[in-house]
Amino acid sequence: MCLIFLQCLFFWHLDGVFGDEVKSVSVMEGDTVTLYTDVTHIHTDDVIEWMFGVQSPDEIIAELNREANKTSFINERLKNHLQIDDQTGSLIITNITTEHTGLYQLEINRKPSVLIRHFNLTVYVIPARLPVPVIRVSSSSSSSCSVLCSVMNASHVSVSWYNGSIIHSSISVSDVKSTASLHLEVEYHDSNTYRCVINNPITNQTQHLHINDLCHKLSVCVECCGFTEAVIRLVVSAVVGVATIGVVIYDIRSR
Ligand SMILES: *[C@@H]1O[C@H](CO)[C@@H](O)[C@H](O)[C@H]1NC(C)=O
Ligand SMILES: *[C@@H]1O[C@H](CO)[C@@H](O)[C@H](O)[C@H]1NC(C)=O
Ligand SMILES: *[C@@H]1O[C@H](CO)[C@@H](O)[C@H](O)[C@H]1NC(C)=O
Ligand SMILES: *[C@@H]1O[C@H](CO)[C@@H](O)[C@H](O)[C@H]1NC(C)=O
Ligand SMILES: *[C@@H]1O[C@H](CO)[C@@H](O)[C@H](O)[C@H]1NC(C)=O
Ligand SMILES: *[C@@H]1O[C@H](CO)[C@@H](O)[C@H](O)[C@H]1NC(C)=O
Protein backbone atom coordinates (compact mmCIF):
# COMPACT_ATOMS: atom_id res chain seq x y z
CA MET A 1 0.00 0.00 0.00
CA CYS A 2 2.78 2.33 1.01
CA LEU A 3 4.59 1.48 -2.18
CA ILE A 4 1.57 2.43 -4.27
CA PHE A 5 1.29 5.67 -2.37
CA LEU A 6 4.92 6.53 -2.94
CA GLN A 7 4.54 5.75 -6.62
CA CYS A 8 1.48 7.96 -6.83
CA LEU A 9 3.30 10.69 -4.99
CA PHE A 10 6.17 10.46 -7.41
CA PHE A 11 3.80 10.46 -10.38
CA TRP A 12 1.82 13.45 -9.14
CA HIS A 13 4.95 15.43 -8.54
CA LEU A 14 6.08 15.24 -12.14
CA ASP A 15 4.36 18.36 -13.48
CA GLY A 16 1.93 21.19 -12.81
CA VAL A 17 2.11 24.40 -10.80
CA PHE A 18 1.98 22.52 -7.53
CA GLY A 19 3.96 19.51 -8.69
CA ASP A 20 0.73 17.66 -9.43
CA GLU A 21 -2.05 17.96 -11.92
CA VAL A 22 -4.52 20.69 -10.94
CA LYS A 23 -8.06 19.48 -11.51
CA SER A 24 -10.31 22.25 -12.84
CA VAL A 25 -13.87 22.32 -11.57
CA SER A 26 -16.49 24.76 -12.91
CA VAL A 27 -19.82 25.26 -11.18
CA MET A 28 -22.73 27.67 -11.13
CA GLU A 29 -23.63 29.75 -8.11
CA GLY A 30 -25.99 27.83 -5.79
CA ASP A 31 -24.73 24.41 -6.89
CA THR A 32 -23.30 21.69 -4.70
CA VAL A 33 -19.95 20.26 -5.69
CA THR A 34 -17.82 17.39 -4.41
CA LEU A 35 -14.04 17.51 -4.60
CA TYR A 36 -13.18 13.82 -4.75
CA THR A 37 -10.20 12.32 -3.01
CA ASP A 38 -10.44 9.33 -5.37
CA VAL A 39 -9.64 7.17 -2.35
CA THR A 40 -12.12 4.31 -2.02
CA HIS A 41 -11.90 4.25 1.75
CA ILE A 42 -9.75 5.94 4.31
CA HIS A 43 -7.58 4.09 6.78
CA THR A 44 -8.08 4.24 10.50
CA ASP A 45 -4.92 6.29 11.05
CA ASP A 46 -5.37 8.67 8.11
CA VAL A 47 -5.46 12.39 8.71
CA ILE A 48 -7.14 14.32 5.91
CA GLU A 49 -6.70 18.05 5.56
CA TRP A 50 -8.43 20.37 3.10
CA MET A 51 -6.89 23.76 2.48
CA PHE A 52 -8.21 26.74 0.56
CA GLY A 53 -7.01 30.07 -0.75
CA VAL A 54 -7.86 32.46 -3.54
CA GLN A 55 -4.26 32.76 -4.80
CA SER A 56 -2.89 29.59 -3.23
CA PRO A 57 -4.28 27.07 -0.75
CA ASP A 58 -2.88 28.66 2.38
CA GLU A 59 -5.52 28.08 5.04
CA ILE A 60 -6.82 24.83 6.54
CA ILE A 61 -10.60 24.80 6.19
CA ALA A 62 -11.49 21.21 7.15
CA GLU A 63 -9.85 18.27 8.81
CA LEU A 64 -10.79 14.65 9.29
CA ASN A 65 -8.83 12.70 11.85
CA ARG A 66 -9.89 9.12 11.52
CA GLU A 67 -7.92 7.92 14.53
CA ALA A 68 -9.56 10.48 16.79
CA ASN A 69 -12.83 10.06 14.89
CA LYS A 70 -13.07 13.80 14.56
CA THR A 71 -14.12 16.13 11.77
CA SER A 72 -13.49 19.84 12.15
CA PHE A 73 -14.35 22.79 9.97
CA ILE A 74 -11.97 25.57 10.77
CA ASN A 75 -12.95 28.47 8.56
CA GLU A 76 -15.90 30.35 10.09
CA ARG A 77 -17.06 31.83 6.81
CA LEU A 78 -17.02 28.55 4.89
CA LYS A 79 -17.99 26.06 7.57
CA ASN A 80 -21.75 26.23 6.96
CA HIS A 81 -21.11 25.18 3.36
CA LEU A 82 -18.74 22.28 4.05
CA GLN A 83 -19.16 18.56 4.65
CA ILE A 84 -16.66 15.72 4.57
CA ASP A 85 -17.65 12.30 3.31
CA ASP A 86 -16.43 10.09 6.17
CA GLN A 87 -15.89 7.08 3.93
CA THR A 88 -13.71 8.75 1.30
CA GLY A 89 -12.69 12.08 2.84
CA SER A 90 -14.12 13.93 -0.19
CA LEU A 91 -15.05 17.56 0.43
CA ILE A 92 -18.64 18.51 -0.30
CA ILE A 93 -19.35 22.23 -0.77
CA THR A 94 -23.04 23.14 -0.71
CA ASN A 95 -24.83 26.25 -1.93
CA ILE A 96 -21.74 27.57 -3.69
CA THR A 97 -21.09 31.30 -3.83
CA THR A 98 -18.39 33.24 -5.67
CA GLU A 99 -16.46 33.33 -2.38
CA HIS A 100 -15.69 29.65 -2.99
CA THR A 101 -13.72 30.40 -6.15
CA GLY A 102 -10.08 29.51 -5.59
CA LEU A 103 -7.58 26.76 -5.10
CA TYR A 104 -8.16 23.77 -2.88
CA GLN A 105 -5.54 21.37 -1.61
CA LEU A 106 -6.17 17.89 -0.31
CA GLU A 107 -3.57 16.33 1.91
CA ILE A 108 -3.89 12.76 3.09
CA ASN A 109 -1.37 11.93 5.77
CA ARG A 110 -0.88 8.21 5.80
CA LYS A 111 2.38 7.67 7.62
CA PRO A 112 5.02 7.71 6.34
CA SER A 113 3.72 9.21 3.11
CA VAL A 114 1.62 12.21 2.16
CA LEU A 115 -0.75 12.34 -0.78
CA ILE A 116 -1.44 15.80 -2.18
CA ARG A 117 -3.97 16.87 -4.78
CA HIS A 118 -5.09 20.24 -6.06
CA PHE A 119 -8.39 21.55 -7.35
CA ASN A 120 -9.07 24.84 -9.09
CA LEU A 121 -12.71 25.76 -8.48
CA THR A 122 -14.36 28.46 -10.58
CA VAL A 123 -17.86 29.64 -9.69
CA TYR A 124 -19.91 31.24 -12.45
CA VAL A 125 -22.59 33.77 -11.66
CA ILE A 126 -25.98 33.31 -13.27
CA PRO A 127 -26.43 36.50 -15.26
CA ALA A 128 -29.40 38.68 -14.60
CA ARG A 129 -32.34 38.31 -16.99
CA LEU A 130 -31.62 39.54 -20.47
CA PRO A 131 -33.56 42.56 -21.68
CA VAL A 132 -36.46 41.85 -24.04
CA PRO A 133 -35.62 42.96 -27.58
CA VAL A 134 -37.66 45.81 -29.04
CA ILE A 135 -38.95 45.69 -32.62
CA ARG A 136 -39.83 48.87 -34.51
CA VAL A 137 -40.39 49.94 -38.11
CA SER A 138 -37.54 51.84 -39.74
CA SER A 139 -39.14 52.44 -43.14
CA SER A 140 -41.81 51.05 -45.39
CA SER A 141 -42.83 51.02 -49.01
CA SER A 142 -46.05 49.89 -50.64
CA SER A 143 -44.94 46.26 -50.71
CA SER A 144 -42.32 45.81 -48.01
CA CYS A 145 -41.50 46.95 -44.55
CA SER A 146 -38.12 47.39 -42.88
CA VAL A 147 -37.96 46.57 -39.21
CA LEU A 148 -35.22 46.87 -36.64
CA CYS A 149 -34.70 44.68 -33.62
CA SER A 150 -32.89 46.60 -30.91
CA VAL A 151 -31.29 45.57 -27.67
CA MET A 152 -30.15 47.92 -24.96
CA ASN A 153 -27.67 47.40 -22.15
CA ALA A 154 -26.71 43.81 -22.84
CA SER A 155 -23.21 42.54 -23.45
CA HIS A 156 -21.82 39.21 -24.65
CA VAL A 157 -25.05 38.32 -26.42
CA SER A 158 -26.16 37.45 -29.93
CA VAL A 159 -29.07 39.22 -31.58
CA SER A 160 -30.76 37.11 -34.28
CA TRP A 161 -33.72 37.23 -36.59
CA TYR A 162 -35.37 33.83 -36.91
CA ASN A 163 -37.65 32.95 -39.81
CA GLY A 164 -39.49 29.96 -38.36
CA SER A 165 -36.72 27.78 -36.96
CA ILE A 166 -34.06 29.11 -39.35
CA ILE A 167 -31.66 31.87 -38.37
CA HIS A 168 -32.07 34.57 -41.01
CA SER A 169 -29.37 36.92 -39.72
CA SER A 170 -27.37 37.36 -36.57
CA ILE A 171 -24.89 39.70 -34.91
CA SER A 172 -22.65 39.23 -31.90
CA VAL A 173 -22.56 42.00 -29.37
CA SER A 174 -19.61 42.09 -27.03
CA ASP A 175 -20.24 45.40 -25.37
CA VAL A 176 -23.32 47.55 -25.69
CA LYS A 177 -22.98 51.03 -24.31
CA SER A 178 -26.11 52.22 -26.09
CA THR A 179 -28.09 50.09 -28.53
CA ALA A 180 -27.41 47.25 -30.95
CA SER A 181 -29.82 46.88 -33.86
CA LEU A 182 -30.41 44.25 -36.50
CA HIS A 183 -32.38 45.01 -39.63
CA LEU A 184 -34.96 42.83 -41.43
CA GLU A 185 -36.97 43.43 -44.61
CA VAL A 186 -40.38 41.74 -44.77
CA GLU A 187 -43.26 41.73 -47.22
CA TYR A 188 -46.71 42.73 -45.99
CA HIS A 189 -48.15 39.41 -47.08
CA ASP A 190 -45.46 37.39 -45.23
CA SER A 191 -46.79 35.23 -42.47
CA ASN A 192 -45.88 36.01 -38.88
CA THR A 193 -43.02 33.53 -38.66
CA TYR A 194 -40.37 36.07 -37.68
CA ARG A 195 -38.98 36.58 -34.23
CA CYS A 196 -36.02 38.41 -32.81
CA VAL A 197 -34.00 36.50 -30.24
CA ILE A 198 -31.32 37.77 -27.91
CA ASN A 199 -29.30 35.05 -26.25
CA ASN A 200 -26.15 34.12 -24.39
CA PRO A 201 -25.04 30.56 -23.53
CA ILE A 202 -27.32 30.47 -20.50
CA THR A 203 -30.53 32.22 -21.35
CA ASN A 204 -32.50 34.03 -24.06
CA GLN A 205 -35.36 36.46 -24.71
CA THR A 206 -37.70 36.47 -27.71
CA GLN A 207 -39.92 39.06 -29.33
CA HIS A 208 -42.28 38.02 -32.13
CA LEU A 209 -42.85 40.24 -35.15
CA HIS A 210 -46.52 40.89 -35.88
CA ILE A 211 -46.31 42.30 -39.37
CA ASN A 212 -49.90 43.51 -39.57
CA ASP A 213 -49.78 45.31 -36.26
CA LEU A 214 -46.50 47.06 -36.96
CA CYS A 215 -46.17 47.58 -40.70
CA HIS A 216 -49.70 48.24 -41.96
CA LYS A 217 -50.31 50.81 -39.29
CA LEU A 218 -47.48 52.90 -40.65
CA SER A 219 -49.28 53.77 -43.90
CA VAL A 220 -52.33 55.16 -42.10
CA CYS A 221 -50.99 56.43 -38.81
CA VAL A 222 -48.85 59.53 -38.53
CA GLU A 223 -47.44 58.93 -35.05
CA CYS A 224 -45.82 55.70 -36.23
CA CYS A 225 -43.62 57.55 -38.71
CA GLY A 226 -40.53 59.51 -37.86
CA PHE A 227 -41.16 63.21 -37.18
CA THR A 228 -39.53 64.43 -40.40
CA GLU A 229 -41.43 61.90 -42.45
CA ALA A 230 -44.67 62.94 -40.77
CA VAL A 231 -44.00 66.61 -41.54
CA ILE A 232 -43.11 65.82 -45.16
CA ARG A 233 -46.28 63.77 -45.51
CA LEU A 234 -48.38 66.56 -44.01
CA VAL A 235 -46.81 69.17 -46.30
CA VAL A 236 -47.18 66.91 -49.32
CA SER A 237 -50.83 66.22 -48.59
CA ALA A 238 -51.44 69.91 -47.90
CA VAL A 239 -49.81 70.89 -51.21
CA VAL A 240 -51.73 68.16 -53.03
CA GLY A 241 -54.91 69.30 -51.29
CA VAL A 242 -54.39 72.98 -52.23
CA ALA A 243 -53.45 71.99 -55.78
CA THR A 244 -56.59 69.86 -56.02
CA ILE A 245 -58.76 72.74 -54.81
CA GLY A 246 -56.97 75.03 -57.30
CA VAL A 247 -57.63 72.60 -60.14
CA VAL A 248 -61.26 72.27 -59.12
CA ILE A 249 -61.73 76.07 -58.90
CA TYR A 250 -59.93 76.56 -62.22
CA ASP A 251 -62.12 73.85 -63.71
CA ILE A 252 -65.30 75.52 -62.43
CA ARG A 253 -64.18 78.96 -63.61
CA SER A 254 -63.17 77.76 -67.05
CA ARG A 255 -66.65 76.37 -67.48
C1 LIG B 1 -17.32 8.51 15.43
O1 LIG B 1 -18.10 9.57 15.97
C2 LIG B 1 -19.47 9.52 15.64
C3 LIG B 1 -20.15 10.74 16.25
O2 LIG B 1 -19.37 11.87 16.06
C4 LIG B 1 -20.07 8.24 16.16
O3 LIG B 1 -21.44 8.15 15.77
C5 LIG B 1 -19.31 7.05 15.61
O4 LIG B 1 -19.80 5.85 16.20
C6 LIG B 1 -17.84 7.18 15.92
N1 LIG B 1 -17.10 6.10 15.28
C7 LIG B 1 -16.12 5.44 15.86
C8 LIG B 1 -15.47 4.35 15.07
O5 LIG B 1 -15.77 5.66 17.01
C1 LIG C 1 -27.56 29.86 -0.25
O1 LIG C 1 -26.76 31.02 -0.01
C2 LIG C 1 -27.48 32.24 -0.14
C3 LIG C 1 -26.48 33.38 0.00
O2 LIG C 1 -25.57 33.16 1.03
C4 LIG C 1 -28.60 32.28 0.88
O3 LIG C 1 -29.33 33.48 0.75
C5 LIG C 1 -29.52 31.08 0.67
O4 LIG C 1 -30.50 31.05 1.67
C6 LIG C 1 -28.71 29.79 0.72
N1 LIG C 1 -29.60 28.67 0.38
C7 LIG C 1 -29.53 27.52 1.01
C8 LIG C 1 -30.46 26.46 0.50
O5 LIG C 1 -28.79 27.31 1.95
C1 LIG D 1 -7.58 28.38 -12.08
O1 LIG D 1 -8.62 28.67 -13.02
C2 LIG D 1 -8.67 30.02 -13.41
C3 LIG D 1 -9.91 30.22 -14.27
O2 LIG D 1 -10.18 29.13 -15.09
C4 LIG D 1 -7.35 30.36 -14.14
O3 LIG D 1 -7.40 31.70 -14.53
C5 LIG D 1 -6.20 30.10 -13.21
O4 LIG D 1 -4.96 30.33 -13.90
C6 LIG D 1 -6.20 28.69 -12.69
N1 LIG D 1 -5.14 28.56 -11.68
C7 LIG D 1 -4.35 27.47 -11.60
C8 LIG D 1 -3.31 27.51 -10.55
O5 LIG D 1 -4.47 26.51 -12.34
C1 LIG E 1 -29.32 51.42 -20.02
O1 LIG E 1 -28.30 51.84 -19.12
C2 LIG E 1 -28.31 53.24 -18.89
C3 LIG E 1 -27.10 53.61 -18.04
O2 LIG E 1 -26.71 52.56 -17.22
C4 LIG E 1 -29.64 53.64 -18.22
O3 LIG E 1 -29.66 55.01 -18.01
C5 LIG E 1 -30.79 53.20 -19.12
O4 LIG E 1 -32.02 53.48 -18.46
C6 LIG E 1 -30.71 51.75 -19.46
N1 LIG E 1 -31.75 51.41 -20.43
C7 LIG E 1 -32.52 50.32 -20.34
C8 LIG E 1 -33.54 50.15 -21.42
O5 LIG E 1 -32.38 49.50 -19.46
C1 LIG F 1 -39.10 33.19 -44.53
O1 LIG F 1 -39.55 31.89 -44.80
C2 LIG F 1 -40.60 31.84 -45.75
C3 LIG F 1 -41.08 30.40 -45.85
O2 LIG F 1 -40.00 29.53 -45.90
C4 LIG F 1 -40.11 32.40 -47.10
O3 LIG F 1 -41.17 32.38 -48.02
C5 LIG F 1 -39.61 33.82 -46.87
O4 LIG F 1 -39.07 34.32 -48.07
C6 LIG F 1 -38.56 33.88 -45.78
N1 LIG F 1 -38.24 35.26 -45.52
C7 LIG F 1 -37.03 35.81 -45.71
C8 LIG F 1 -36.89 37.26 -45.36
O5 LIG F 1 -36.07 35.15 -46.11
C1 LIG G 1 -34.21 29.74 -25.33
O1 LIG G 1 -34.11 29.09 -24.07
C2 LIG G 1 -34.94 27.94 -23.96
C3 LIG G 1 -34.77 27.37 -22.57
O2 LIG G 1 -34.78 28.38 -21.61
C4 LIG G 1 -34.56 26.90 -25.00
O3 LIG G 1 -35.44 25.81 -24.93
C5 LIG G 1 -34.64 27.52 -26.38
O4 LIG G 1 -34.16 26.59 -27.34
C6 LIG G 1 -33.78 28.78 -26.44
N1 LIG G 1 -33.99 29.39 -27.74
C7 LIG G 1 -32.99 29.87 -28.47
C8 LIG G 1 -33.36 30.45 -29.79
O5 LIG G 1 -31.82 29.84 -28.08
mmCIF file of N, CA and C in Angstrom, residues 137 140-143 145 187-190 210-221 224:
data_model
loop_
_atom_site.group_PDB
_atom_site.id
_atom_site.type_symbol
_atom_site.label_atom_id
_atom_site.label_comp_id
_atom_site.label_asym_id
_atom_site.label_seq_id
_atom_site.Cartn_x
_atom_site.Cartn_y
_atom_site.Cartn_z
ATOM 1 N N VAL A 137 -40.457 49.770 -36.660
ATOM 2 C CA VAL A 137 -40.386 49.938 -38.111
ATOM 3 C C VAL A 137 -39.376 51.023 -38.424
ATOM 4 N N SER A 140 -40.909 51.955 -44.706
ATOM 5 C CA SER A 140 -41.805 51.047 -45.390
ATOM 6 C C SER A 140 -42.103 51.557 -46.780
ATOM 7 N N SER A 141 -42.407 50.637 -47.664
ATOM 8 C CA SER A 141 -42.833 51.017 -49.007
ATOM 9 C C SER A 141 -44.203 50.376 -49.208
ATOM 10 N N SER A 142 -44.711 50.438 -50.435
ATOM 11 C CA SER A 142 -46.046 49.889 -50.642
ATOM 12 C C SER A 142 -46.060 48.368 -50.507
ATOM 13 N N SER A 143 -44.916 47.733 -50.758
ATOM 14 C CA SER A 143 -44.944 46.263 -50.707
ATOM 15 C C SER A 143 -44.152 45.685 -49.540
ATOM 16 N N CYS A 145 -41.620 46.219 -45.807
ATOM 17 C CA CYS A 145 -41.500 46.952 -44.553
ATOM 18 C C CYS A 145 -40.150 46.604 -43.933
ATOM 19 N N GLU A 187 -42.156 41.366 -46.329
ATOM 20 C CA GLU A 187 -43.263 41.729 -47.217
ATOM 21 C C GLU A 187 -44.532 41.763 -46.377
ATOM 22 N N TYR A 188 -45.468 42.628 -46.762
ATOM 23 C CA TYR A 188 -46.712 42.733 -45.986
ATOM 24 C C TYR A 188 -47.471 41.400 -45.927
ATOM 25 N N HIS A 189 -47.379 40.658 -47.040
ATOM 26 C CA HIS A 189 -48.150 39.412 -47.076
ATOM 27 C C HIS A 189 -47.412 38.243 -46.422
ATOM 28 N N ASP A 190 -46.187 38.460 -45.936
ATOM 29 C CA ASP A 190 -45.462 37.386 -45.232
ATOM 30 C C ASP A 190 -46.257 36.942 -44.009
ATOM 31 N N HIS A 210 -45.149 40.961 -35.364
ATOM 32 C CA HIS A 210 -46.518 40.893 -35.878
ATOM 33 C C HIS A 210 -46.612 41.911 -36.998
ATOM 34 N N ILE A 211 -46.447 41.414 -38.208
ATOM 35 C CA ILE A 211 -46.310 42.295 -39.369
ATOM 36 C C ILE A 211 -47.508 43.235 -39.516
ATOM 37 N N ASN A 212 -48.709 42.685 -39.372
ATOM 38 C CA ASN A 212 -49.905 43.512 -39.573
ATOM 39 C C ASN A 212 -50.023 44.624 -38.531
ATOM 40 N N ASP A 213 -49.683 44.309 -37.322
ATOM 41 C CA ASP A 213 -49.780 45.314 -36.262
ATOM 42 C C ASP A 213 -48.772 46.430 -36.463
ATOM 43 N N LEU A 214 -47.566 46.068 -36.868
ATOM 44 C CA LEU A 214 -46.498 47.057 -36.961
ATOM 45 C C LEU A 214 -46.491 47.775 -38.298
ATOM 46 N N CYS A 215 -46.461 46.996 -39.386
ATOM 47 C CA CYS A 215 -46.174 47.577 -40.697
ATOM 48 C C CYS A 215 -47.381 48.251 -41.322
ATOM 49 N N HIS A 216 -48.558 47.637 -41.273
ATOM 50 C CA HIS A 216 -49.701 48.240 -41.960
ATOM 51 C C HIS A 216 -50.119 49.538 -41.318
ATOM 52 N N LYS A 217 -49.956 49.602 -40.008
ATOM 53 C CA LYS A 217 -50.306 50.811 -39.288
ATOM 54 C C LYS A 217 -49.583 52.022 -39.849
ATOM 55 N N LEU A 218 -48.337 51.804 -40.257
ATOM 56 C CA LEU A 218 -47.479 52.902 -40.651
ATOM 57 C C LEU A 218 -48.095 53.729 -41.777
ATOM 58 N N SER A 219 -48.773 53.060 -42.739
ATOM 59 C CA SER A 219 -49.276 53.769 -43.901
ATOM 60 C C SER A 219 -50.504 54.625 -43.559
ATOM 61 N N VAL A 220 -51.139 54.376 -42.432
ATOM 62 C CA VAL A 220 -52.328 55.161 -42.095
ATOM 63 C C VAL A 220 -52.124 56.044 -40.875
ATOM 64 N N CYS A 221 -51.085 55.780 -40.119
ATOM 65 C CA CYS A 221 -50.987 56.430 -38.812
ATOM 66 C C CYS A 221 -49.751 57.292 -38.737
ATOM 67 N N CYS A 224 -46.734 56.815 -36.082
ATOM 68 C CA CYS A 224 -45.817 55.696 -36.234
ATOM 69 C C CYS A 224 -44.608 56.082 -37.070
#
